[in-house]
Amino acid sequence: MSINKEKDFGTPVSARENMVTLEIDGFKVTAPIGTSVMRAAASIGIEIPKLCATDSIEPFGSCRLCVVQIEGGRGMPASCTTPVAEGLKITTQNKKLADVRRGIMELYISDHPLDCLTCSANGDCELQDMAGAVGLREVRYNPIETHLDAVKDESNPYFSFDPSKCIVCSRCVRACEETQGTFALTIDGRGFDSKVSPSQNQLFMDSECVSCGACVQACPTATLMEKSVIDNGQPEHAIITTCAYCGVGCSFRAEMKGEQVIRMVPHKDGKANHGHSCVKGRFAFGYATHKDRITKPMIRASIKDAWQEVSWEEAINHAASELKRIQGKYGKDSIGGITSSRCTNEEVYIMQKLIRAGFGNNNVDTCARVCHSPTGYGLKQTFGESSGTQNFDSVMKADVILVIGANPTDGHPVFASQMKKRLRQGAKLIIVDPREIDLVKSPHVLASHHLKLRPSTNVALINALGYVVVTENLLDQTFIDQRCDVTSFAKWKTFVSQDHNSPEATESITGVPAEEIRAAARLYATAKNGAIYYGLGVTEHSQGSTMVIGIANLAMATGNLGHEGVGVNPLRGQNNVQGSCDMGSFPHEFPGYRHVSDAETHQLFTQAWQAELSSEPGLRIPNMFDAAMDKSFMGLYCAGEDIAQSDPDIKHVHAALRAMECVIVQDIFLNETAKFAHVFLPGASFLEKNGTFTNAERRISPVRKVMSPLAGYQDWEVTQMLANAIDYPMNYGHPSEIMDEIAQLTPSFKGVSYEKIDQLGSIQWPCTDEAPEGTPTMHELTFMRDNGKGLFMLTEFVATAERVNGKYPLILTTGRILSQYNVGAQTRRTENNAWHAEDRLEIHSHDAEDRGINSGDWVGIKSRVGETVLRALVTDRVQPGVVYTTFHFPESGANVITTDNSDWATNCPEYKVTAVQITKVSQSSEWQQEYQAFSENQLELLEQGINHG
Ligand code: SF4
Ligand code: SF4
Ligand code: SF4
Ligand code: FES
C-alpha cells in the first residue's frame, strides 16, 4: 500500500497579484504573474514530468525533463523556468517531447542501480515514477564509467546518503540553502565528475549540517533517505499533527504503518512551518516508545520505599484520598498543582479547573512562571493582551529585525530559517545578546549591529535606545497621537530623555559603545517596518517585566505595531507556553487572563463549573516550595513538568518536595520530580492523544492521536478520573468537548472549535464574531486595553542584587542548544545525543588562560548558593567576564548554582545572571555525588517495584 503524498506543483507559488490567462494543452488557465508554466499546468491537473523541480525551492532548470513547446516559440523550453504570459499556447505532450524525455531518462537510468524492487524508496521514488511516466522500456547505453560503487555516508543517525543513487539534480543543495539557510551542501566537479557532498567532502556529521531533513525531503531518489524508512519500509497512512517541542508549533504528517510512526514529514500546508522542520520535530520522536516509558500506575508511602505497581483505580483512589486527607489535616489551601506547557490546552484547562473547582483554591501555576510570565505581565499592561502581536510570516515584510535575548537558530529553528531567508533578501539585523549567537554571522547573513551587552543590563540598554529615538526625534508622532495614551507617553518621553539614560551614560553599565547604540536605534526607528523578536534573555531577569515593557514602549514610540512586518514577538520556548497561560494556569487568573477577584468573571465560572471558587490568588510555584518548608503546603499534583530539574535553587526545591506528604507526578518517564513522588500516574506522549497546542504566534493547531496510549489513557482522561475521585464530577467524552467549554467561557476563543480547526488547519486567536477565522496581526486599529490606547510605562534601570566581586568575578548565563530540548527528558532518549551528550561551560580564552583551563577540563562553578562541575569549552563566543552553559542534563546541576532572585512582578527566576567563580577541578561536586547516589537509589526502587508488580 502506498501513502497519499502531498501534491507537488513543481515550483513555488507566486505572491504577485496581477493575473494572466494562457492555454495549456487546449485548456484555459489563469495564474498570477511569476507562476511557472509547470505550476500553472499542475493547477489544472496536467502533470508535466520533472526531476530537478519541486515546489519548496526555486526552479533550476537542469534536468530538462519538463520541456514543453510554445506556439510560435523556438525550441523546447523547460516549463519549470518558463513563466506564464498572457495568451501563451503551450503543448506539454506530443511525440517529439516524449522522445526527448525518454532520451533524458535513459541517460539517468544508465548510471543508476537497477534495484528498484529491493530499494527502500520503492513506491516513493520520483525517478521510478518518471521512468514510468515517460514510458521508458529499455536502456541502450552501457557506460564504461558509472557512479554505482560510490561509498555510502551513514554518519547521520537519522538518514543515510547513498551517492550511487544520486542524479545530481541539486534539489538537496537548494533546499539546504533556500529552505534551511545552512549552505552545508555543494556540488563539486563538472560533468560526469559532478557530485553532491557536504562542503569539503566531509561526512554529514562532520559538516555544518544541522540535520533539519530539508534535503531528505527534497531528494527525489533514495539517495538521501530516512533510516527509519530503510529499516521499517514505506509508511501506509498519514495523520496531520503538531510538533510537541518548541513554540514554533510545526505541523507534521505522522506517516505510519499501523500504530508505528515510520517518519514525521513536515506538512506543506502547515502555516507556522510551510513544510520545513528541525532535527527535533523531524527525527527525535523515538522517545515515545523508549524502554524507559512507564506504563503502569505506581504508589508508595515514602520516597525511601520501592514503587508498587497498582491498577489505575487503586492509584487514582489513593491519590484522591491522600489529597483529601492532607486538606483535612492542614486546611483547604494545603494542596495545589503545577501544569505544564508541554501539555495540550485541554489538559491544562481541566487541570486548573480541577484545582480551582475541586481543590477549592487557586494554587495552580505553570512552568511559564520560570520563562515567559514577564511577557504576560508586560504586554498585558502596555498593549492589553498577553501575547505576541504577529504571525511568523510577518517577518517576510520586516525591513529591520531586532533580536533581543533570543537564539532562534537553536531555540526556534524553523522560524530562524524563515528569518534568515528575509535577511538574505536584504532586511537588516540588530542583535542584542551577551554572546555571539549563530545568527550574528551565518552564510549570507551578517548583523549590522551586535550589541554585546553585559548580562543583567537589558533595561539600561532599552532606555538608551529610547533616549536616542526621543532626543533625535525619530518618533512616529502620528501613531503615538492616534493610538497611544498621550499622557503616559509624555511621562515616558520626559523620563527616557533624562541624561542618565543616554547611550554615553549607560555605556559603563552595558559595556556597549554609545555610537553602536545610537546607530542601532536609528536603524530600527527609521525602518519602514521594524520588528522585534525576543526570548528568555529578556524575561529571565530581576527586571524581566520592566524589559518587556521597555520593548513595548520602543515599538509604540516608533509606530512599529498594528500591521505586517512589525510588532513585538516573544519567541516561546516550549510548544504550548502560550496555550498553558491562555488556559488559566496562573494562580491569579481564570482562563483568558481574567483576575480571580473580578466579580463578573468569578460569577461566570462559579455558575459554569457549579462549584464554590476562591477569589483569592493562590500560590505561585516558589511560594508553594516555601509553604512546603513551613508545613502549610503538603500535597502537589504535577503533570508534565519537571520542577526538580528546571526550577532555580534546586536544593531548595528538593527540600520542599521531600517535605511534602503526597507528591503526585503524571509523566511519561520517571523524571527527576518523580524521584520525590508518592504516586506516579503514567502519561501519554503527544502521539497518543488528541488536543490542541497554541504556538508563539497564538496559533491553535491540532494534536492528533496516531497510536494508542501506552498506559491506556490520554492525560485529560487521567485528570478527569482524579477529579471524579475527589468528588468533583467531570464527564467529558472527547477533548473537543473541553474546547467547546473553553470557547463558551473565554471571549478570545469564542469562535474556536475542533470543526473549525479541522476546516482551516489552525486558528490564531482572538477568534471572535468579528474575526471568525482568527487574527494574524493584533492591535491593528486599537489596542486591546479597555480604552483602546497603548500605555507607555516608566522603566527605570535597577541593577540586580546579584553582583560580581573578587570572590565571584564572572557572570554565568544559560541557554539552549538545537539538538536538546528543555530538561532533555525527551531528546536525551533519542539519537540527538550524537550532537550534544553533555552540558558544557563556555568560557572566554582570557578567563580560561587566567585559570589554566583548556577545553575538555573539568571545572568547578561556584556561586553564592551552590557548586557544580562541568567540562569546559574555551571559546570567544562569550565575552570576557561571562560564562555560559546549557541545562539539558540533570547531572549538570545548572540550577544548583542559580539563585532565587526573580522578576519583581512575576517571580520569574533570574536564570540569566549568576555571579560565579570557576576553578579547575578533578571530580564532581558534592551535590553531584549525592544526587547521583540518590538518583541511582531511586532507579533501583523503580526496578524493584516493576519486578515485583
Ligand atoms: S539536513 Fe538540513 S542542514 Fe543538513 S544538509 Fe540537509 S538541508 Fe542542509
Ligand atoms: S542527493 Fe538527491 S536531491 Fe541531492 S542531487 Fe542527489 S538525487 Fe538530487
Ligand atoms: S522548530 Fe520547533 S516546532 Fe518546529 S520541528 Fe523544530 S522543535 Fe518542532
Ligand atoms: S524539472 Fe524542469 S528542468 Fe528539471
Short mmCIF file of C-alpha atoms in Angstrom, two decimals, residues 4 152 220 222 238 274 283 311 497 499 517 565 577 607 612 640 679 764 769 806 845 861:
data_model
loop_
_atom_site.label_atom_id
_atom_site.label_comp_id
_atom_site.label_asym_id
_atom_site.label_seq_id
_atom_site.Cartn_x
_atom_site.Cartn_y
_atom_site.Cartn_z
CA ASN A 4 -1.10 9.58 -0.38
CA LYS A 152 27.55 5.50 1.42
CA PRO A 220 13.59 12.63 -5.47
CA ALA A 222 16.70 7.03 -2.43
CA ALA A 238 -0.60 9.66 7.39
CA HIS A 274 5.35 25.73 5.43
CA PHE A 283 13.59 12.94 13.70
CA SER A 311 -4.32 -0.67 38.96
CA SER A 497 15.30 61.60 27.69
CA ASP A 499 20.76 62.23 30.77
CA ILE A 517 23.62 52.05 20.39
CA GLY A 565 6.35 43.33 9.15
CA VAL A 577 3.62 28.10 26.67
CA GLN A 607 -22.02 29.10 37.57
CA GLU A 612 -17.57 27.37 45.11
CA GLY A 640 4.12 17.02 32.62
CA VAL A 679 2.06 8.48 43.30
CA GLN A 764 -4.83 32.29 15.55
CA ASP A 769 -17.61 37.11 15.78
CA GLY A 806 36.51 39.34 43.94
CA SER A 845 40.01 32.32 26.27
CA ILE A 861 31.42 26.53 39.08
#
